[in-house]
Amino acid sequence: KAGVTQTPRYLIKTRGQQVTLSCSPISGHRSVSWYQQTPGQGLQFLFEYFSETQRNKGNFPGRFSGRQFSNSRSEMNVSTLELGDSALYLCASSLGGAGDYEQYFGPGTRLTVT
Amino acid sequence: DQQVKQNSPSLSVQEGRISILNCDYTNSMFDYFLWYKKYPAEGPTFLISISSIKDKNEDGRFTVFLNKSAKHLSLHIVPSQPGDSAVYFCAASAGGGYQKVTFGIGTKLQVIP
């Protein structure tokens, strides 16, 4: 079974621009979660989508948004980029049912904002 | 506010010895705990988990212990192998099964041959 894929793997953007990251979950997985990883902060939860609906949300500003499509693929958008948005963005998929805590992570998208 | 704390940023252990990675949490609503391992340039991979109704779970060389009264869990790796060198993340979830999982900042384990 193919794993979680994320595109692009690397991205360089300028302050003020916007960016869209894509995540394709494992086939059959209906939940997709997004995390931001920065040095010293670990993995910070952004949001989780299940069946095209945002089910959980972390404490990030409204510049961070996402969506999920009917095939469970998900996109994350960051508008008006700031230098502090430079990070590794990870997406994780799971079956999404009650008790399905185990998540499968993609390799991440490394975003650099200059 | 870090609800899941991994206070040791790094740990070095000789090959063949025991590695003990620690994790503390503050949210008493957490009822499921997980450990993930992350190699450079890869996403984290699930290692082992434990429900709050248990105090120990074992999988091969990996054992997780949970002390609810102390809000503390630990991961034991015995014997440690050079391939275990990675960053280990402790994570916790507060019930319902839905994937709002809180991660610690990670502990970098180096196993010295």
PDB file of C-alpha atoms in Angstrom:
ATOM      1  CA  LYS A   1       0.000   0.000   0.000  1.00  0.00           C
ATOM      2  CA  ALA A   2       1.412   3.389  -0.937  1.00  0.00           C
ATOM      3  CA  GLY A   3       2.292   5.667   1.958  1.00  0.00           C
ATOM      4  CA  VAL A   4       1.352   9.253   2.602  1.00  0.00           C
ATOM      5  CA  THR A   5       2.715  11.579  -0.037  1.00  0.00           C
ATOM      6  CA  GLN A   6       3.281  15.288   0.224  1.00  0.00           C
ATOM      7  CA  THR A   7       4.051  17.771  -2.500  1.00  0.00           C
ATOM      8  CA  PRO A   8       6.142  19.720  -2.976  1.00  0.00           C
ATOM      9  CA  ARG A   9       8.973  18.472  -0.764  1.00  0.00           C
ATOM     10  CA  TYR A  10      10.734  21.827  -0.681  1.00  0.00           C
ATOM     11  CA  LEU A  11       9.483  25.338  -1.198  1.00  0.00           C
ATOM     12  CA  ILE A  12      10.989  28.796  -0.964  1.00  0.00           C
ATOM     13  CA  LYS A  13       8.640  31.761  -0.732  1.00  0.00           C
ATOM     14  CA  THR A  14       8.899  35.453   0.040  1.00  0.00           C
ATOM     15  CA  ARG A  15       7.220  37.241   2.925  1.00  0.00           C
ATOM     16  CA  GLY A  16       3.691  38.280   2.060  1.00  0.00           C
ATOM     17  CA  GLN A  17       3.153  35.554  -0.507  1.00  0.00           C
ATOM     18  CA  GLN A  18       0.816  32.634  -0.056  1.00  0.00           C
ATOM     19  CA  VAL A  19       1.486  28.928  -0.399  1.00  0.00           C
ATOM     20  CA  THR A  20      -0.517  25.740  -0.891  1.00  0.00           C
ATOM     21  CA  LEU A  21       0.756  22.364   0.250  1.00  0.00           C
ATOM     22  CA  SER A  22      -0.765  19.063  -0.785  1.00  0.00           C
ATOM     23  CA  CYS A  23      -1.162  15.743   0.983  1.00  0.00           C
ATOM     24  CA  SER A  24      -2.405  12.424  -0.375  1.00  0.00           C
ATOM     25  CA  PRO A  25      -3.310   9.999   2.402  1.00  0.00           C
ATOM     26  CA  ILE A  26      -3.026   6.239   2.446  1.00  0.00           C
ATOM     27  CA  SER A  27      -5.819   4.656   0.452  1.00  0.00           C
ATOM     28  CA  GLY A  28      -8.836   4.086   2.676  1.00  0.00           C
ATOM     29  CA  HIS A  29      -7.795   6.643   5.277  1.00  0.00           C
ATOM     30  CA  ARG A  30     -10.390   9.343   5.804  1.00  0.00           C
ATOM     31  CA  SER A  31      -8.624  11.508   8.374  1.00  0.00           C
ATOM     32  CA  VAL A  32      -5.822  13.895   7.498  1.00  0.00           C
ATOM     33  CA  SER A  33      -4.028  15.976  10.116  1.00  0.00           C
ATOM     34  CA  TRP A  34      -1.494  18.722   9.556  1.00  0.00           C
ATOM     35  CA  TYR A  35       1.395  19.620  11.834  1.00  0.00           C
ATOM     36  CA  GLN A  36       4.069  22.293  11.877  1.00  0.00           C
ATOM     37  CA  GLN A  37       7.493  21.253  13.106  1.00  0.00           C
ATOM     38  CA  THR A  38      10.039  23.836  14.161  1.00  0.00           C
ATOM     39  CA  PRO A  39      13.217  23.423  16.225  1.00  0.00           C
ATOM     40  CA  GLY A  40      12.408  23.580  19.927  1.00  0.00           C
ATOM     41  CA  GLN A  41       8.635  23.400  19.378  1.00  0.00           C
ATOM     42  CA  GLY A  42       8.116  19.832  18.344  1.00  0.00           C
ATOM     43  CA  LEU A  43       5.085  19.043  16.259  1.00  0.00           C
ATOM     44  CA  GLN A  44       2.386  21.658  16.626  1.00  0.00           C
ATOM     45  CA  PHE A  45      -1.097  20.522  15.607  1.00  0.00           C
ATOM     46  CA  LEU A  46      -2.694  22.694  12.932  1.00  0.00           C
ATOM     47  CA  PHE A  47      -5.964  20.971  12.083  1.00  0.00           C
ATOM     48  CA  GLU A  48      -7.591  17.680  11.215  1.00  0.00           C
ATOM     49  CA  TYR A  49     -10.027  16.909   8.437  1.00  0.00           C
ATOM     50  CA  PHE A  50     -12.357  13.949   8.265  1.00  0.00           C
ATOM     51  CA  SER A  51     -14.750  13.327   5.397  1.00  0.00           C
ATOM     52  CA  GLU A  52     -14.193  16.825   4.001  1.00  0.00           C
ATOM     53  CA  THR A  53     -14.988  18.516   7.338  1.00  0.00           C
ATOM     54  CA  GLN A  54     -12.587  20.172   9.724  1.00  0.00           C
ATOM     55  CA  ARG A  55     -13.021  18.171  12.895  1.00  0.00           C
ATOM     56  CA  ASN A  56     -10.259  19.587  15.102  1.00  0.00           C
ATOM     57  CA  LYS A  57      -8.271  22.778  15.081  1.00  0.00           C
ATOM     58  CA  GLY A  58      -5.079  23.870  16.814  1.00  0.00           C
ATOM     59  CA  ASN A  59      -4.077  27.334  17.967  1.00  0.00           C
ATOM     60  CA  PHE A  60      -2.855  28.870  14.745  1.00  0.00           C
ATOM     61  CA  PRO A  61      -3.954  32.167  13.210  1.00  0.00           C
ATOM     62  CA  GLY A  62      -6.550  32.298  10.470  1.00  0.00           C
ATOM     63  CA  ARG A  63      -3.795  32.678   7.868  1.00  0.00           C
ATOM     64  CA  PHE A  64      -3.512  28.906   8.098  1.00  0.00           C
ATOM     65  CA  SER A  65      -6.384  27.102   6.439  1.00  0.00           C
ATOM     66  CA  GLY A  66      -7.056  23.773   4.878  1.00  0.00           C
ATOM     67  CA  ARG A  67      -9.530  21.668   3.044  1.00  0.00           C
ATOM     68  CA  GLN A  68     -10.175  18.077   2.183  1.00  0.00           C
ATOM     69  CA  PHE A  69     -11.548  16.699  -1.022  1.00  0.00           C
ATOM     70  CA  SER A  70     -13.944  13.817  -1.580  1.00  0.00           C
ATOM     71  CA  ASN A  71     -11.018  11.478  -2.314  1.00  0.00           C
ATOM     72  CA  SER A  72      -9.546  12.403   1.115  1.00  0.00           C
ATOM     73  CA  ARG A  73      -6.670  14.347  -0.385  1.00  0.00           C
ATOM     74  CA  SER A  74      -6.010  17.484   1.589  1.00  0.00           C
ATOM     75  CA  GLU A  75      -4.468  20.862   0.968  1.00  0.00           C
ATOM     76  CA  MET A  76      -3.141  23.377   3.430  1.00  0.00           C
ATOM     77  CA  ASN A  77      -2.886  27.062   2.593  1.00  0.00           C
ATOM     78  CA  VAL A  78      -0.885  29.748   4.328  1.00  0.00           C
ATOM     79  CA  SER A  79      -1.573  33.322   3.302  1.00  0.00           C
ATOM     80  CA  THR A  80       0.531  36.423   3.910  1.00  0.00           C
ATOM     81  CA  LEU A  81       3.611  34.415   4.778  1.00  0.00           C
ATOM     82  CA  GLU A  82       5.812  35.525   7.643  1.00  0.00           C
ATOM     83  CA  LEU A  83       9.425  34.601   8.353  1.00  0.00           C
ATOM     84  CA  GLY A  84       8.252  32.583  11.350  1.00  0.00           C
ATOM     85  CA  ASP A  85       6.254  30.302   9.079  1.00  0.00           C
ATOM     86  CA  SER A  86       9.491  28.678   7.943  1.00  0.00           C
ATOM     87  CA  ALA A  87       9.119  25.097   9.117  1.00  0.00           C
ATOM     88  CA  LEU A  88       8.608  21.494   8.151  1.00  0.00           C
ATOM     89  CA  TYR A  89       4.929  20.872   7.489  1.00  0.00           C
ATOM     90  CA  LEU A  90       3.860  17.299   8.064  1.00  0.00           C
ATOM     91  CA  CYS A  91       0.653  15.653   7.160  1.00  0.00           C
ATOM     92  CA  ALA A  92      -0.575  12.429   8.720  1.00  0.00           C
ATOM     93  CA  SER A  93      -3.406  10.140   7.763  1.00  0.00           C
ATOM     94  CA  SER A  94      -5.408   7.602   9.689  1.00  0.00           C
ATOM     95  CA  LEU A  95      -8.643   5.676   9.443  1.00  0.00           C
ATOM     96  CA  GLY A  96     -10.158   8.377  11.632  1.00  0.00           C
ATOM     97  CA  GLY A  97     -12.610   6.337  13.671  1.00  0.00           C
ATOM     98  CA  ALA A  98     -12.956   6.404  17.434  1.00  0.00           C
ATOM     99  CA  GLY A  99      -9.862   4.816  18.933  1.00  0.00           C
ATOM    100  CA  ASP A 100      -7.837   5.066  15.708  1.00  0.00           C
ATOM    101  CA  TYR A 101      -5.003   7.034  17.217  1.00  0.00           C
ATOM    102  CA  GLU A 102      -2.178   5.674  15.101  1.00  0.00           C
ATOM    103  CA  GLN A 103      -1.228   8.110  12.389  1.00  0.00           C
ATOM    104  CA  TYR A 104       0.925   7.605   9.334  1.00  0.00           C
ATOM    105  CA  PHE A 105       3.070  10.557   8.413  1.00  0.00           C
ATOM    106  CA  GLY A 106       4.316  11.786   5.084  1.00  0.00           C
ATOM    107  CA  PRO A 107       7.900  12.994   4.610  1.00  0.00           C
ATOM    108  CA  GLY A 108       6.890  16.625   4.990  1.00  0.00           C
ATOM    109  CA  THR A 109       7.211  19.821   3.000  1.00  0.00           C
ATOM    110  CA  ARG A 110      10.105  22.054   4.007  1.00  0.00           C
ATOM    111  CA  LEU A 111       8.938  25.673   3.632  1.00  0.00           C
ATOM    112  CA  THR A 112      11.461  28.478   3.770  1.00  0.00           C
ATOM    113  CA  VAL A 113      10.188  32.051   3.887  1.00  0.00           C
ATOM    114  CA  THR A 114      12.699  34.763   2.991  1.00  0.00           C
TER     115      THR A 114
ATOM    116  CA  ASP B   1       1.816  25.829  27.418  1.00  0.00           C
ATOM    117  CA  GLN B   2       3.517  22.501  26.782  1.00  0.00           C
ATOM    118  CA  GLN B   3       1.056  19.833  27.836  1.00  0.00           C
ATOM    119  CA  VAL B   4       3.466  17.072  26.838  1.00  0.00           C
ATOM    120  CA  LYS B   5       7.015  17.600  28.031  1.00  0.00           C
ATOM    121  CA  GLN B   6      10.170  15.828  27.037  1.00  0.00           C
ATOM    122  CA  ASN B   7      12.753  17.488  29.211  1.00  0.00           C
ATOM    123  CA  SER B   8      15.811  15.742  27.808  1.00  0.00           C
ATOM    124  CA  PRO B   9      16.656  17.120  24.373  1.00  0.00           C
ATOM    125  CA  SER B  10      19.240  14.403  23.806  1.00  0.00           C
ATOM    126  CA  LEU B  11      20.470  11.074  25.138  1.00  0.00           C
ATOM    127  CA  SER B  12      23.536   8.980  24.317  1.00  0.00           C
ATOM    128  CA  VAL B  13      23.649   5.261  25.072  1.00  0.00           C
ATOM    129  CA  GLN B  14      26.111   2.489  24.311  1.00  0.00           C
ATOM    130  CA  GLU B  15      24.979  -0.226  21.943  1.00  0.00           C
ATOM    131  CA  GLY B  16      23.492  -3.157  23.844  1.00  0.00           C
ATOM    132  CA  ARG B  17      22.533  -1.083  26.876  1.00  0.00           C
ATOM    133  CA  ILE B  18      19.096   0.165  27.855  1.00  0.00           C
ATOM    134  CA  SER B  19      17.762   3.476  26.548  1.00  0.00           C
ATOM    135  CA  ILE B  20      15.144   5.195  28.699  1.00  0.00           C
ATOM    136  CA  LEU B  21      13.262   8.130  27.248  1.00  0.00           C
ATOM    137  CA  ASN B  22      10.985  10.084  29.549  1.00  0.00           C
ATOM    138  CA  CYS B  23       7.850  12.098  29.044  1.00  0.00           C
ATOM    139  CA  ASP B  24       5.642  14.082  31.424  1.00  0.00           C
ATOM    140  CA  TYR B  25       2.180  15.437  30.785  1.00  0.00           C
ATOM    141  CA  THR B  26      -0.027  17.946  32.498  1.00  0.00           C
ATOM    142  CA  ASN B  27      -3.462  17.338  31.024  1.00  0.00           C
ATOM    143  CA  SER B  28      -5.320  14.792  33.161  1.00  0.00           C
ATOM    144  CA  MET B  29      -7.772  14.262  30.305  1.00  0.00           C
ATOM    145  CA  PHE B  30      -5.134  12.489  28.210  1.00  0.00           C
ATOM    146  CA  ASP B  31      -6.077   8.830  28.020  1.00  0.00           C
ATOM    147  CA  TYR B  32      -3.961   7.488  25.187  1.00  0.00           C
ATOM    148  CA  PHE B  33      -0.248   7.850  24.709  1.00  0.00           C
ATOM    149  CA  LEU B  34       2.005   7.128  21.769  1.00  0.00           C
ATOM    150  CA  TRP B  35       5.671   7.138  20.871  1.00  0.00           C
ATOM    151  CA  TYR B  36       6.891   8.001  17.415  1.00  0.00           C
ATOM    152  CA  LYS B  37      10.378   7.738  15.972  1.00  0.00           C
ATOM    153  CA  LYS B  38      11.703  10.145  13.374  1.00  0.00           C
ATOM    154  CA  TYR B  39      14.745   9.823  11.152  1.00  0.00           C
ATOM    155  CA  PRO B  40      16.118  12.898   9.334  1.00  0.00           C
ATOM    156  CA  ALA B  41      14.277  13.763   6.107  1.00  0.00           C
ATOM    157  CA  GLU B  42      11.450  11.357   6.948  1.00  0.00           C
ATOM    158  CA  GLY B  43       8.121  11.749   8.676  1.00  0.00           C
ATOM    159  CA  PRO B  44       7.610  10.267  12.154  1.00  0.00           C
ATOM    160  CA  THR B  45       6.704   6.604  12.302  1.00  0.00           C
ATOM    161  CA  PHE B  46       4.530   5.044  14.967  1.00  0.00           C
ATOM    162  CA  LEU B  47       6.432   2.924  17.457  1.00  0.00           C
ATOM    163  CA  ILE B  48       4.254   1.881  20.375  1.00  0.00           C
ATOM    164  CA  SER B  49       1.241   3.104  22.323  1.00  0.00           C
ATOM    165  CA  ILE B  50      -0.508   2.633  25.638  1.00  0.00           C
ATOM    166  CA  SER B  51      -3.986   3.245  26.897  1.00  0.00           C
ATOM    167  CA  SER B  52      -4.518   4.859  30.278  1.00  0.00           C
ATOM    168  CA  ILE B  53      -6.164   1.668  31.542  1.00  0.00           C
ATOM    169  CA  LYS B  54      -2.791  -0.068  31.349  1.00  0.00           C
ATOM    170  CA  ASP B  55       0.522   0.644  33.005  1.00  0.00           C
ATOM    171  CA  LYS B  56       2.766  -1.275  30.639  1.00  0.00           C
ATOM    172  CA  ASN B  57       2.842  -2.274  27.006  1.00  0.00           C
ATOM    173  CA  GLU B  58       5.576  -4.276  25.357  1.00  0.00           C
ATOM    174  CA  ASP B  59       6.514  -4.815  21.718  1.00  0.00           C
ATOM    175  CA  GLY B  60       9.769  -6.612  21.115  1.00  0.00           C
ATOM    176  CA  ARG B  61      12.632  -4.465  22.320  1.00  0.00           C
ATOM    177  CA  PHE B  62      10.306  -1.572  23.135  1.00  0.00           C
ATOM    178  CA  THR B  63       8.332  -1.187  26.359  1.00  0.00           C
ATOM    179  CA  VAL B  64       6.274   1.782  27.419  1.00  0.00           C
ATOM    180  CA  PHE B  65       5.448   2.356  31.074  1.00  0.00           C
ATOM    181  CA  LEU B  66       2.696   4.669  32.268  1.00  0.00           C
ATOM    182  CA  ASN B  67       2.457   6.139  35.770  1.00  0.00           C
ATOM    183  CA  LYS B  68      -0.852   7.977  35.835  1.00  0.00           C
ATOM    184  CA  SER B  69      -0.511   9.332  39.347  1.00  0.00           C
ATOM    185  CA  ALA B  70       2.785  10.967  38.392  1.00  0.00           C
ATOM    186  CA  LYS B  71       1.562  11.864  34.900  1.00  0.00           C
ATOM    187  CA  HIS B  72       4.708  10.281  33.564  1.00  0.00           C
ATOM    188  CA  LEU B  73       5.522   7.775  30.892  1.00  0.00           C
ATOM    189  CA  SER B  74       8.743   6.280  29.695  1.00  0.00           C
ATOM    190  CA  LEU B  75       9.969   4.303  26.726  1.00  0.00           C
ATOM    191  CA  HIS B  76      12.537   1.592  27.317  1.00  0.00           C
ATOM    192  CA  ILE B  77      14.587   0.179  24.472  1.00  0.00           C
ATOM    193  CA  VAL B  78      16.482  -2.987  25.305  1.00  0.00           C
ATOM    194  CA  PRO B  79      18.975  -3.715  23.907  1.00  0.00           C
ATOM    195  CA  SER B  80      19.693  -0.467  22.107  1.00  0.00           C
ATOM    196  CA  GLN B  81      20.984  -0.718  18.557  1.00  0.00           C
ATOM    197  CA  PRO B  82      22.705   1.893  16.347  1.00  0.00           C
ATOM    198  CA  GLY B  83      19.639   1.860  14.066  1.00  0.00           C
ATOM    199  CA  ASP B  84      17.601   3.180  16.983  1.00  0.00           C
ATOM    200  CA  SER B  85      19.413   6.511  16.692  1.00  0.00           C
ATOM    201  CA  ALA B  86      16.609   8.961  15.891  1.00  0.00           C
ATOM    202  CA  VAL B  87      14.396  11.604  17.438  1.00  0.00           C
ATOM    203  CA  TYR B  88      11.667  10.134  19.627  1.00  0.00           C
ATOM    204  CA  PHE B  89       8.405  11.991  20.134  1.00  0.00           C
ATOM    205  CA  CYS B  90       5.995  11.346  22.951  1.00  0.00           C
ATOM    206  CA  ALA B  91       2.369  12.122  22.094  1.00  0.00           C
ATOM    207  CA  ALA B  92      -0.973  12.086  23.879  1.00  0.00           C
ATOM    208  CA  SER B  93      -4.634  12.271  23.022  1.00  0.00           C
ATOM    209  CA  ALA B  94      -7.566  13.336  25.178  1.00  0.00           C
ATOM    210  CA  GLY B  95     -10.235  10.811  24.422  1.00  0.00           C
ATOM    211  CA  GLY B  96     -12.876  10.455  21.783  1.00  0.00           C
ATOM    212  CA  GLY B  97     -10.381   8.881  19.450  1.00  0.00           C
ATOM    213  CA  TYR B  98     -10.331  11.865  17.213  1.00  0.00           C
ATOM    214  CA  GLN B  99      -6.944  12.859  16.040  1.00  0.00           C
ATOM    215  CA  LYS B 100      -6.141  15.902  18.093  1.00  0.00           C
ATOM    216  CA  VAL B 101      -2.831  14.573  19.252  1.00  0.00           C
ATOM    217  CA  THR B 102      -0.432  16.672  21.298  1.00  0.00           C
ATOM    218  CA  PHE B 103       3.262  16.010  20.749  1.00  0.00           C
ATOM    219  CA  GLY B 104       6.307  16.719  22.858  1.00  0.00           C
ATOM    220  CA  ILE B 105       9.345  18.446  21.377  1.00  0.00           C
ATOM    221  CA  GLY B 106      11.280  15.206  21.009  1.00  0.00           C
ATOM    222  CA  THR B 107      14.407  13.581  22.428  1.00  0.00           C
ATOM    223  CA  LYS B 108      17.320  12.821  20.150  1.00  0.00           C
ATOM    224  CA  LEU B 109      18.720   9.387  20.921  1.00  0.00           C
ATOM    225  CA  GLN B 110      22.200   8.454  19.815  1.00  0.00           C
ATOM    226  CA  VAL B 111      23.242   4.831  20.189  1.00  0.00           C
ATOM    227  CA  ILE B 112      27.001   4.537  20.095  1.00  0.00           C
ATOM    228  CA  PRO B 113      28.426   1.363  18.531  1.00  0.00           C
TER     229      PRO B 113
END
